[in-house]
Each structure stands twice: as structure tokens, then as C-alpha cells.
Short mmCIF file of C-alpha atoms in Angstrom, two decimals:
data_model
loop_
_atom_site.label_atom_id
_atom_site.label_comp_id
_atom_site.label_asym_id
_atom_site.label_seq_id
_atom_site.Cartn_x
_atom_site.Cartn_y
_atom_site.Cartn_z
CA MET A 1 -24.09 -61.71 27.95
CA THR A 2 -27.41 -59.98 28.53
CA THR A 3 -30.07 -61.06 30.97
CA PRO A 4 -33.27 -62.11 29.20
CA LEU A 5 -36.08 -59.66 29.83
CA LEU A 6 -38.63 -62.44 30.11
CA GLU A 7 -37.99 -66.11 30.62
CA PHE A 8 -40.26 -69.10 31.20
CA ARG A 9 -38.54 -72.17 32.64
CA GLY A 10 -40.71 -75.25 32.67
CA VAL A 11 -43.78 -73.21 33.60
CA ARG A 12 -46.97 -75.08 34.32
CA ALA A 13 -50.16 -73.13 34.93
CA GLY A 14 -53.89 -73.26 34.40
CA TYR A 15 -57.33 -72.45 35.69
CA GLY A 16 -58.32 -74.17 38.91
CA VAL A 17 -57.88 -77.91 38.47
CA ILE A 18 -57.25 -77.64 34.72
CA ASP A 19 -53.61 -77.21 33.67
CA VAL A 20 -53.20 -75.43 30.34
CA LEU A 21 -49.44 -74.93 30.22
CA HIS A 22 -47.48 -78.15 30.61
CA GLY A 23 -43.90 -76.99 31.01
CA VAL A 24 -43.36 -73.93 28.83
CA ASP A 25 -39.82 -72.75 28.03
CA LEU A 26 -39.57 -69.39 26.30
CA THR A 27 -37.04 -66.55 26.28
CA LEU A 28 -37.36 -62.92 25.22
CA GLU A 29 -34.13 -60.94 25.05
CA PRO A 30 -34.04 -57.14 25.49
CA GLY A 31 -35.05 -55.33 22.32
CA GLN A 32 -36.29 -58.52 20.71
CA VAL A 33 -39.68 -59.23 19.15
CA VAL A 34 -40.91 -62.76 19.71
CA ALA A 35 -44.03 -64.09 18.00
CA LEU A 36 -45.84 -66.86 19.82
CA LEU A 37 -48.03 -68.70 17.36
CA GLY A 38 -50.46 -71.52 17.67
CA PRO A 39 -54.04 -72.61 17.10
CA ASN A 40 -56.98 -71.75 19.32
CA GLY A 41 -56.68 -73.36 22.75
CA ALA A 42 -52.92 -73.93 22.59
CA GLY A 43 -52.27 -71.87 25.73
CA LYS A 44 -50.95 -68.64 24.16
CA SER A 45 -53.17 -66.25 26.09
CA THR A 46 -52.55 -68.21 29.28
CA THR A 47 -48.83 -67.71 28.70
CA LEU A 48 -49.40 -63.95 28.58
CA ALA A 49 -51.63 -64.12 31.66
CA VAL A 50 -48.78 -65.83 33.53
CA ALA A 51 -46.22 -63.29 32.28
CA SER A 52 -48.41 -60.40 33.41
CA GLY A 53 -48.99 -61.91 36.85
CA GLN A 54 -52.68 -62.69 36.42
CA ILE A 55 -52.12 -66.42 36.80
CA ARG A 56 -49.49 -67.85 39.11
CA PRO A 57 -47.44 -70.77 37.82
CA SER A 58 -48.17 -74.02 39.65
CA ALA A 59 -44.65 -75.21 38.80
CA GLY A 60 -41.56 -73.88 37.06
CA GLN A 61 -40.08 -70.41 37.10
CA LEU A 62 -41.16 -67.11 35.60
CA LEU A 63 -38.21 -64.73 35.41
CA ILE A 64 -38.44 -61.06 34.52
CA ALA A 65 -35.17 -59.16 34.11
CA GLY A 66 -33.42 -62.15 35.65
CA ARG A 67 -35.51 -62.27 38.82
CA GLU A 68 -37.95 -65.03 39.62
CA VAL A 69 -41.31 -63.31 39.99
CA ASN A 70 -43.69 -66.23 40.60
CA GLY A 71 -46.42 -64.72 42.76
CA ALA A 72 -45.83 -61.08 41.84
CA LYS A 73 -49.07 -59.12 41.72
CA PRO A 74 -50.23 -58.00 38.27
CA ASP A 75 -50.58 -54.35 39.33
CA ALA A 76 -47.01 -54.33 40.67
CA LEU A 77 -45.72 -55.82 37.41
CA ALA A 78 -47.76 -53.29 35.40
CA ARG A 79 -46.31 -50.40 37.41
CA SER A 80 -42.78 -51.64 36.83
CA GLY A 81 -43.29 -51.73 33.05
CA VAL A 82 -44.81 -55.06 32.08
CA CYS A 83 -47.71 -54.16 29.86
CA LEU A 84 -50.34 -56.44 28.33
CA VAL A 85 -52.78 -55.49 25.59
CA PRO A 86 -55.31 -58.28 26.08
CA GLU A 87 -57.34 -60.11 23.49
CA GLY A 88 -60.53 -58.11 22.92
CA ARG A 89 -58.49 -54.92 23.50
CA GLY A 90 -59.40 -54.37 27.16
CA ILE A 91 -60.66 -50.84 26.70
CA PHE A 92 -63.63 -49.37 28.53
CA PRO A 93 -66.36 -49.24 25.85
CA ASN A 94 -68.64 -46.97 27.86
CA LEU A 95 -65.95 -44.31 28.35
CA THR A 96 -64.70 -41.82 25.79
CA VAL A 97 -61.26 -42.07 24.18
CA ALA A 98 -59.95 -39.31 26.47
CA GLU A 99 -61.43 -40.99 29.55
CA ASN A 100 -59.84 -44.30 28.56
CA LEU A 101 -56.48 -42.54 28.31
CA ARG A 102 -57.07 -40.85 31.67
CA MET A 103 -57.27 -44.32 33.23
CA MET A 104 -53.59 -44.72 32.40
CA THR A 105 -52.50 -41.90 34.71
CA PHE A 106 -52.36 -44.50 37.52
CA SER A 107 -48.62 -44.79 37.00
CA GLY A 108 -48.11 -41.12 37.92
CA THR A 109 -47.87 -39.82 34.34
CA SER A 110 -49.94 -36.68 33.77
CA PHE A 111 -52.96 -36.84 31.48
CA ASN A 112 -51.40 -34.32 29.09
CA GLU A 113 -48.33 -36.50 28.64
CA VAL A 114 -50.47 -39.63 28.12
CA ALA A 115 -52.72 -37.82 25.61
CA ASP A 116 -49.80 -36.20 23.75
CA LYS A 117 -48.08 -39.54 23.31
CA ALA A 118 -51.28 -41.31 22.25
CA PHE A 119 -52.35 -38.66 19.75
CA THR A 120 -48.83 -38.38 18.29
CA LEU A 121 -48.69 -42.14 17.70
CA PHE A 122 -52.28 -42.39 16.52
CA PRO A 123 -53.54 -39.00 15.24
CA ARG A 124 -56.93 -40.51 14.44
CA LEU A 125 -57.57 -40.97 18.16
CA GLY A 126 -57.08 -37.22 18.64
CA GLU A 127 -59.90 -36.57 16.19
CA ARG A 128 -62.15 -38.90 18.17
CA ARG A 129 -61.14 -38.01 21.70
CA LYS A 130 -64.73 -37.31 22.81
CA GLN A 131 -66.22 -40.38 21.13
CA LEU A 132 -67.28 -43.42 23.16
CA ALA A 133 -64.62 -46.10 22.77
CA GLY A 134 -67.24 -48.78 22.14
CA THR A 135 -68.41 -46.96 19.03
CA LEU A 136 -64.94 -46.79 17.44
CA SER A 137 -64.09 -49.13 14.59
CA GLY A 138 -62.18 -52.31 15.46
CA GLY A 139 -58.90 -50.85 14.21
CA GLU A 140 -59.39 -47.64 16.18
CA GLN A 141 -60.19 -49.62 19.32
CA GLN A 142 -56.97 -51.57 18.86
CA MET A 143 -55.10 -48.27 18.36
CA LEU A 144 -56.61 -47.01 21.61
CA ALA A 145 -55.58 -50.19 23.42
CA MET A 146 -52.03 -49.84 22.12
CA ALA A 147 -51.93 -46.13 22.90
CA ARG A 148 -53.02 -46.86 26.46
CA ALA A 149 -50.30 -49.46 26.80
CA LEU A 150 -47.55 -47.30 25.32
CA SER A 151 -48.45 -44.25 27.38
CA THR A 152 -47.03 -45.99 30.46
CA ASP A 153 -43.59 -46.28 28.83
CA PRO A 154 -43.46 -50.08 29.09
CA ALA A 155 -40.20 -52.03 29.09
CA LEU A 156 -41.98 -55.19 28.01
CA LEU A 157 -45.04 -55.05 25.79
CA MET A 158 -47.26 -58.08 25.24
CA LEU A 159 -49.89 -58.06 22.51
CA ASP A 160 -52.60 -60.69 22.46
CA GLU A 161 -54.25 -61.35 19.08
CA LEU A 162 -53.67 -57.86 17.71
CA SER A 163 -55.23 -58.83 14.38
CA MET A 164 -58.41 -60.37 15.75
CA GLY A 165 -61.51 -59.19 13.89
CA LEU A 166 -59.63 -56.57 11.87
CA ALA A 167 -59.33 -56.05 8.13
CA PRO A 168 -55.93 -57.10 6.70
CA ILE A 169 -55.04 -53.52 5.73
CA ILE A 170 -55.66 -52.32 9.30
CA VAL A 171 -53.60 -55.22 10.68
CA GLU A 172 -50.78 -54.28 8.35
CA LYS A 173 -50.82 -50.68 9.57
CA LEU A 174 -50.85 -51.74 13.21
CA TYR A 175 -47.89 -54.04 12.64
CA GLU A 176 -46.03 -51.19 10.93
CA GLN A 177 -46.49 -49.35 14.22
CA VAL A 178 -45.24 -52.40 16.13
CA ALA A 179 -42.19 -52.58 13.88
CA GLU A 180 -41.41 -48.92 14.63
CA LEU A 181 -41.67 -49.60 18.35
CA ALA A 182 -39.36 -52.57 18.00
CA GLU A 183 -36.83 -50.45 16.13
CA GLY A 184 -36.93 -48.08 19.11
CA GLY A 185 -35.70 -50.93 21.32
CA LEU A 186 -38.93 -52.02 23.00
CA SER A 187 -39.12 -55.73 23.83
CA ILE A 188 -42.33 -57.22 22.49
CA LEU A 189 -44.02 -60.58 22.87
CA ILE A 190 -46.81 -61.03 20.33
CA VAL A 191 -49.37 -63.78 20.44
CA GLU A 192 -51.14 -64.50 17.19
CA GLN A 193 -53.28 -67.22 15.72
CA PHE A 194 -52.84 -66.01 12.15
CA ALA A 195 -49.17 -65.62 11.50
CA GLN A 196 -48.26 -64.07 8.17
CA THR A 197 -48.11 -60.41 9.18
CA VAL A 198 -46.52 -60.92 12.57
CA LEU A 199 -43.68 -63.01 11.13
CA GLY A 200 -42.61 -59.94 9.17
CA VAL A 201 -41.78 -57.99 12.32
CA ALA A 202 -40.58 -60.80 14.62
CA ASP A 203 -36.94 -61.67 15.34
CA THR A 204 -37.88 -65.10 16.64
CA ALA A 205 -41.03 -67.16 16.39
CA ALA A 206 -42.28 -70.03 18.50
CA ILE A 207 -45.05 -72.51 17.86
CA MET A 208 -47.22 -73.52 20.78
CA LEU A 209 -49.40 -76.62 20.75
CA HIS A 210 -51.32 -78.18 23.62
CA GLY A 211 -49.53 -76.15 26.28
CA HIS A 212 -46.00 -76.83 24.99
CA ILE A 213 -43.58 -74.81 22.89
CA THR A 214 -42.95 -77.32 20.14
CA ARG A 215 -40.58 -75.28 17.98
CA THR A 216 -38.61 -72.05 18.24
CA GLY A 217 -36.61 -70.48 15.43
CA PRO A 218 -36.24 -67.76 12.81
CA PRO A 219 -39.60 -66.57 11.41
CA ALA A 220 -38.80 -67.79 7.89
CA GLU A 221 -38.24 -71.37 9.09
CA ILE A 222 -41.25 -71.30 11.35
CA ALA A 223 -43.48 -70.04 8.53
CA GLU A 224 -42.72 -73.17 6.52
CA GLU A 225 -43.62 -75.47 9.39
CA LEU A 226 -46.64 -73.61 10.64
CA THR A 227 -49.35 -75.16 8.51
CA ALA A 228 -48.11 -78.67 9.28
CA ALA A 229 -47.98 -77.86 12.98
CA TYR A 230 -51.55 -76.49 12.98
CA LEU A 231 -52.84 -79.55 11.17
CA GLY A 232 -50.87 -81.96 13.37
CA ILE A 233 -48.76 -83.29 10.48
CA ASP A 234 -45.26 -84.48 11.42
CA MET B 1 -29.34 -53.76 22.95
CA THR B 2 -28.05 -54.72 26.39
CA ASN B 3 -29.64 -54.06 29.75
CA GLU B 4 -26.57 -52.02 30.70
CA THR B 5 -26.87 -49.49 27.86
CA ASN B 6 -30.60 -48.80 27.91
CA PRO B 7 -31.68 -46.47 30.76
CA ARG B 8 -35.30 -47.68 30.60
CA LEU B 9 -34.16 -51.27 30.98
CA GLN B 10 -31.93 -50.33 33.90
CA GLU B 11 -34.89 -48.62 35.55
CA PHE B 12 -37.07 -51.64 34.80
CA GLN B 13 -34.45 -53.96 36.29
CA ALA B 14 -34.40 -51.85 39.49
CA GLN B 15 -38.19 -51.86 39.72
CA VAL B 16 -38.39 -55.62 39.24
CA ASP B 17 -35.70 -56.10 41.89
CA ASP B 18 -37.84 -54.04 44.30
CA LEU B 19 -41.00 -56.07 43.64
CA LYS B 20 -42.55 -57.66 46.68
CA LEU B 21 -43.59 -61.22 46.00
CA ALA B 22 -46.57 -62.90 47.60
CA GLY B 23 -44.97 -66.34 47.75
CA GLY B 24 -45.72 -67.86 44.37
CA LYS B 25 -48.36 -70.38 45.40
CA ALA B 26 -50.80 -71.17 42.61
CA ASN B 27 -54.46 -71.74 43.37
CA PRO B 28 -54.49 -71.02 47.15
CA GLU B 29 -58.13 -72.13 47.42
CA ARG B 30 -57.25 -75.62 46.24
CA THR B 31 -54.51 -75.78 48.88
CA ALA B 32 -56.95 -74.56 51.54
CA VAL B 33 -59.57 -77.16 50.55
CA ARG B 34 -56.98 -79.94 50.74
CA LEU B 35 -55.77 -78.65 54.11
CA SER B 36 -59.34 -78.58 55.43
CA VAL B 37 -59.86 -82.22 54.39
CA VAL B 38 -56.63 -83.23 56.15
CA LEU B 39 -57.66 -81.31 59.27
CA PHE B 40 -61.07 -83.01 59.27
CA VAL B 41 -59.46 -86.46 59.05
CA VAL B 42 -57.14 -85.49 61.94
CA ALA B 43 -60.19 -84.38 63.92
CA VAL B 44 -61.93 -87.72 63.32
CA ILE B 45 -58.78 -89.58 64.45
CA ILE B 46 -58.65 -87.43 67.61
CA GLU B 47 -62.32 -88.19 68.35
CA ILE B 48 -61.83 -91.95 67.86
CA ARG B 49 -58.72 -91.85 70.06
CA ALA B 50 -60.65 -89.93 72.73
CA TYR B 51 -63.61 -92.37 72.59
CA VAL B 52 -61.45 -95.50 72.70
CA GLY B 53 -59.30 -94.06 75.48
CA SER B 54 -62.17 -92.89 77.68
CA THR B 55 -64.09 -96.17 77.40
CA GLY B 56 -60.92 -98.15 78.09
CA THR B 57 -60.26 -96.70 81.56
CA GLU B 58 -62.18 -96.26 84.78
CA ASN B 59 -59.79 -93.59 86.03
CA GLU B 60 -61.81 -90.34 86.09
CA PHE B 61 -58.70 -88.14 85.75
CA ALA B 62 -57.72 -90.00 82.60
CA GLN B 63 -61.32 -89.73 81.33
CA ASN B 64 -61.15 -85.95 81.91
CA ASP B 65 -58.01 -85.82 79.77
CA TYR B 66 -59.81 -87.73 77.01
CA LEU B 67 -62.76 -85.34 77.35
CA ILE B 68 -60.44 -82.39 76.76
CA LEU B 69 -58.97 -84.25 73.78
CA ALA B 70 -62.48 -84.81 72.42
CA VAL B 71 -63.31 -81.09 72.73
CA LEU B 72 -60.05 -80.29 70.93
CA GLY B 73 -61.12 -82.69 68.17
CA VAL B 74 -64.45 -80.87 67.81
CA VAL B 75 -62.62 -77.52 67.60
CA VAL B 76 -60.30 -78.88 64.87
CA ALA B 77 -63.31 -80.29 62.98
CA LEU B 78 -65.16 -76.94 63.18
CA GLY B 79 -62.02 -75.12 62.00
CA ALA B 80 -61.71 -77.56 59.07
CA VAL B 81 -65.35 -77.02 58.07
CA ALA B 82 -64.96 -73.22 58.29
CA LEU B 83 -61.81 -73.34 56.14
CA PHE B 84 -63.54 -75.60 53.59
CA ILE B 85 -66.57 -73.30 53.30
CA ARG B 86 -64.40 -70.18 53.08
CA ALA B 87 -62.16 -71.62 50.33
CA SER B 88 -65.08 -73.08 48.37
CA LEU B 89 -67.03 -69.79 48.48
CA THR B 90 -63.95 -67.81 47.42
CA ARG B 91 -63.48 -70.08 44.42
CA TYR B 92 -67.18 -69.94 43.55
CA PHE B 93 -67.37 -66.13 43.79
CA ARG B 94 -64.18 -65.75 41.74
CA TYR B 95 -65.69 -67.73 38.87
CA TRP B 96 -68.97 -65.84 39.31
CA LEU B 97 -67.16 -62.51 39.03
CA VAL B 98 -65.29 -63.64 35.91
CA ARG B 99 -68.60 -64.77 34.43
CA LEU B 100 -70.22 -61.40 35.18
CA VAL B 101 -67.33 -59.51 33.55
CA TYR B 102 -67.51 -61.78 30.51
CA GLU B 103 -71.27 -61.37 30.14
CA ASP B 104 -71.02 -57.62 30.62
CA ARG B 105 -68.46 -57.39 27.81
CA ALA B 106 -70.54 -59.60 25.54
CA SER B 107 -73.61 -57.48 26.29
CA THR B 108 -71.73 -54.26 25.49
CA ASP B 109 -70.49 -55.76 22.22
CA ARG B 110 -74.06 -56.72 21.27
CA ILE B 111 -75.31 -53.19 22.04
CA VAL B 112 -72.51 -51.61 20.00
CA ASP B 113 -73.21 -53.98 17.08
CA ALA B 114 -76.91 -53.13 17.27
CA ILE B 115 -76.15 -49.39 17.25
CA LYS B 116 -73.84 -49.80 14.24
CA GLU B 117 -76.41 -51.83 12.31
CA SER B 118 -79.25 -49.38 12.99
#
């Protein structure tokens, strides 16, 4: 029996006096891709913020690789291999592509290694290495965000709203990349509001509503229930 | 894929095991504010006890003891106020910082959109 790479046990968390997660239970096994779906305001991004150490749970347990890590600092988790690509991409718009990649040498990896990996995965970034990141297209910015994340050799990758603001064809290409990463054994937790593409690459899907995981199951089953869940139909 | 067969996962497991944890308390400012309120109530109780005690005896030695108790109450009250201000300011500046980051991002997005449209 394997130890789950990421596990939420009855996690409650929020912002100041406002609780957003009201007892979340979620498990991500090694090498698995889990899609966390739900409408705006359900608590999906907060779940990722808790998993990456940015928000401490007020109750419950957050376990990573079998160890309870409530209270672990986000930089320590990032160094160990927990990597979050945040909503809005989290790149530095006023820096060039190369400078953005240089920021990822914090983990001790040389710039050449980071750049080689990024430009191999996303050749288009190599062509635009001297361009300001803020002037890239939405898809290229998302590629840069993913390249930055993957350059640190993460063990657990979390993607927040990968498809946000992107054309469907770009989203499809990005998810092809995600599928390749998953085939390579990387464990991935994907948060999405719009589900169709992500369900194609996920092993398991979960629906989140009002700070609870209301349903977990195979993507095909979840797809059928998704519309009803979003509209609040039983 | 199991944790035992994947070298990266084994390395990850070791790194997570070595993580130093800060204690896992959520929202430390809220805890500090609550503690400061409790301390202030304790201080008020100490002051009332000191007042009632000192007015209830004519023994000067006993009154001196109540005087010391009263000073202790003032110290506890001042400590509670300092803790309250510190925790409140930390919370306020944290939200302020988040707001600044948010506005800075929004501003950059607007500039980039304007450049693209021109």
C-alpha cells in the first residue's frame, strides 16, 4: 500500500475570521492526476493555498508524503518539491522570459539547466527569451509559468485555473503537455472551473461546493454530474 | 507508481520528513488579540481586588501588598494593550500588503492591455 502524496483530512481554513474550507477530505496518490472542480468561490484556490503552505489549516490535518505538515512554511515546501502554478500565472510581467526563469535558480539548479528544460518543453519560450513576460500572449505566459514550475523538478505539481482566459486550442495544447508530465509519473492536482478538457487527463475528479468536497469519482461519472452540481440540482 | 520505486518520490519523502514545522497555528494575530482581551480582563480583576483589599484594611503592610498588586495589574494591562496594538497592526498591514500586490498586478495588466491595443 502506498502512502498518499497529498492528503487533506477534515481541513478547515480561511482568511482571517472567514472560513472558506469547512472540512475538506481529499487524497492524491503518487503518479495520479486529480482534477478539483467547482464553481467560482467554492474554495478550490484556497485548497491549493493550504496545500502549498500559504494558509495554515485552522483545524484538520494536511499530510504530505504521509507526514502532517500543518504550519510548514511555503518556501520550505517549495524547496522540497511542492510546486504551485497560481491563478493568474504568477510570473513577473516586468521581467524578461530569461529573467523569470533565472528566478527559479533559488533551489540550487543552475540557470542553464533551468533554461534548457524550459526551452525543450516549450520551444516558443526560447524564441522569446528576451521579451518582457507581460507582453507575451496568455498561452505563452501560462507556458512560462509551467516552465518555471517544472524547472524545479517538482514531486507534486498544483495547477490553478490553467485554462483561465485562454483560447480552447491553447488550453488543449497545454493539457497535452500536462498529460505527458502525468505519463512521466508526476503527481498533479489541477483546479479548474471549466472541466471538459481537464477531465480528459485526470485519473480522479472531485467536485467542490461551498468549501466541501461533495463528490469524488472517475472523471466520466463526474462529468455527468457536474452541470447539476454547479446549478445546485440534486 | 509506488513511493518505494521512484527515486524522486523517495527524495521528496526524505525532504518532507526533514521539514521544520512552525507549530500549525492558524491566524496567530486572532489568537494574540483574544489573549490580549483575556489579559486585560485579568488586569481589571487584579485592580478591583487591590482596591477592595486596600480599602478594607487599616494595616499599612497589607496596604503595601495591595499597592504592589495594583502596580502588577497596571503592568498586565499595559502588556495587554501593547499585544492588542501589535496584533491589530500586523493584521492590518498584512491586508494592506496583499491589497498593494493585487493593485500592482491589476495595474500591470491594464498597462499591458493598453500596449497591446495601441
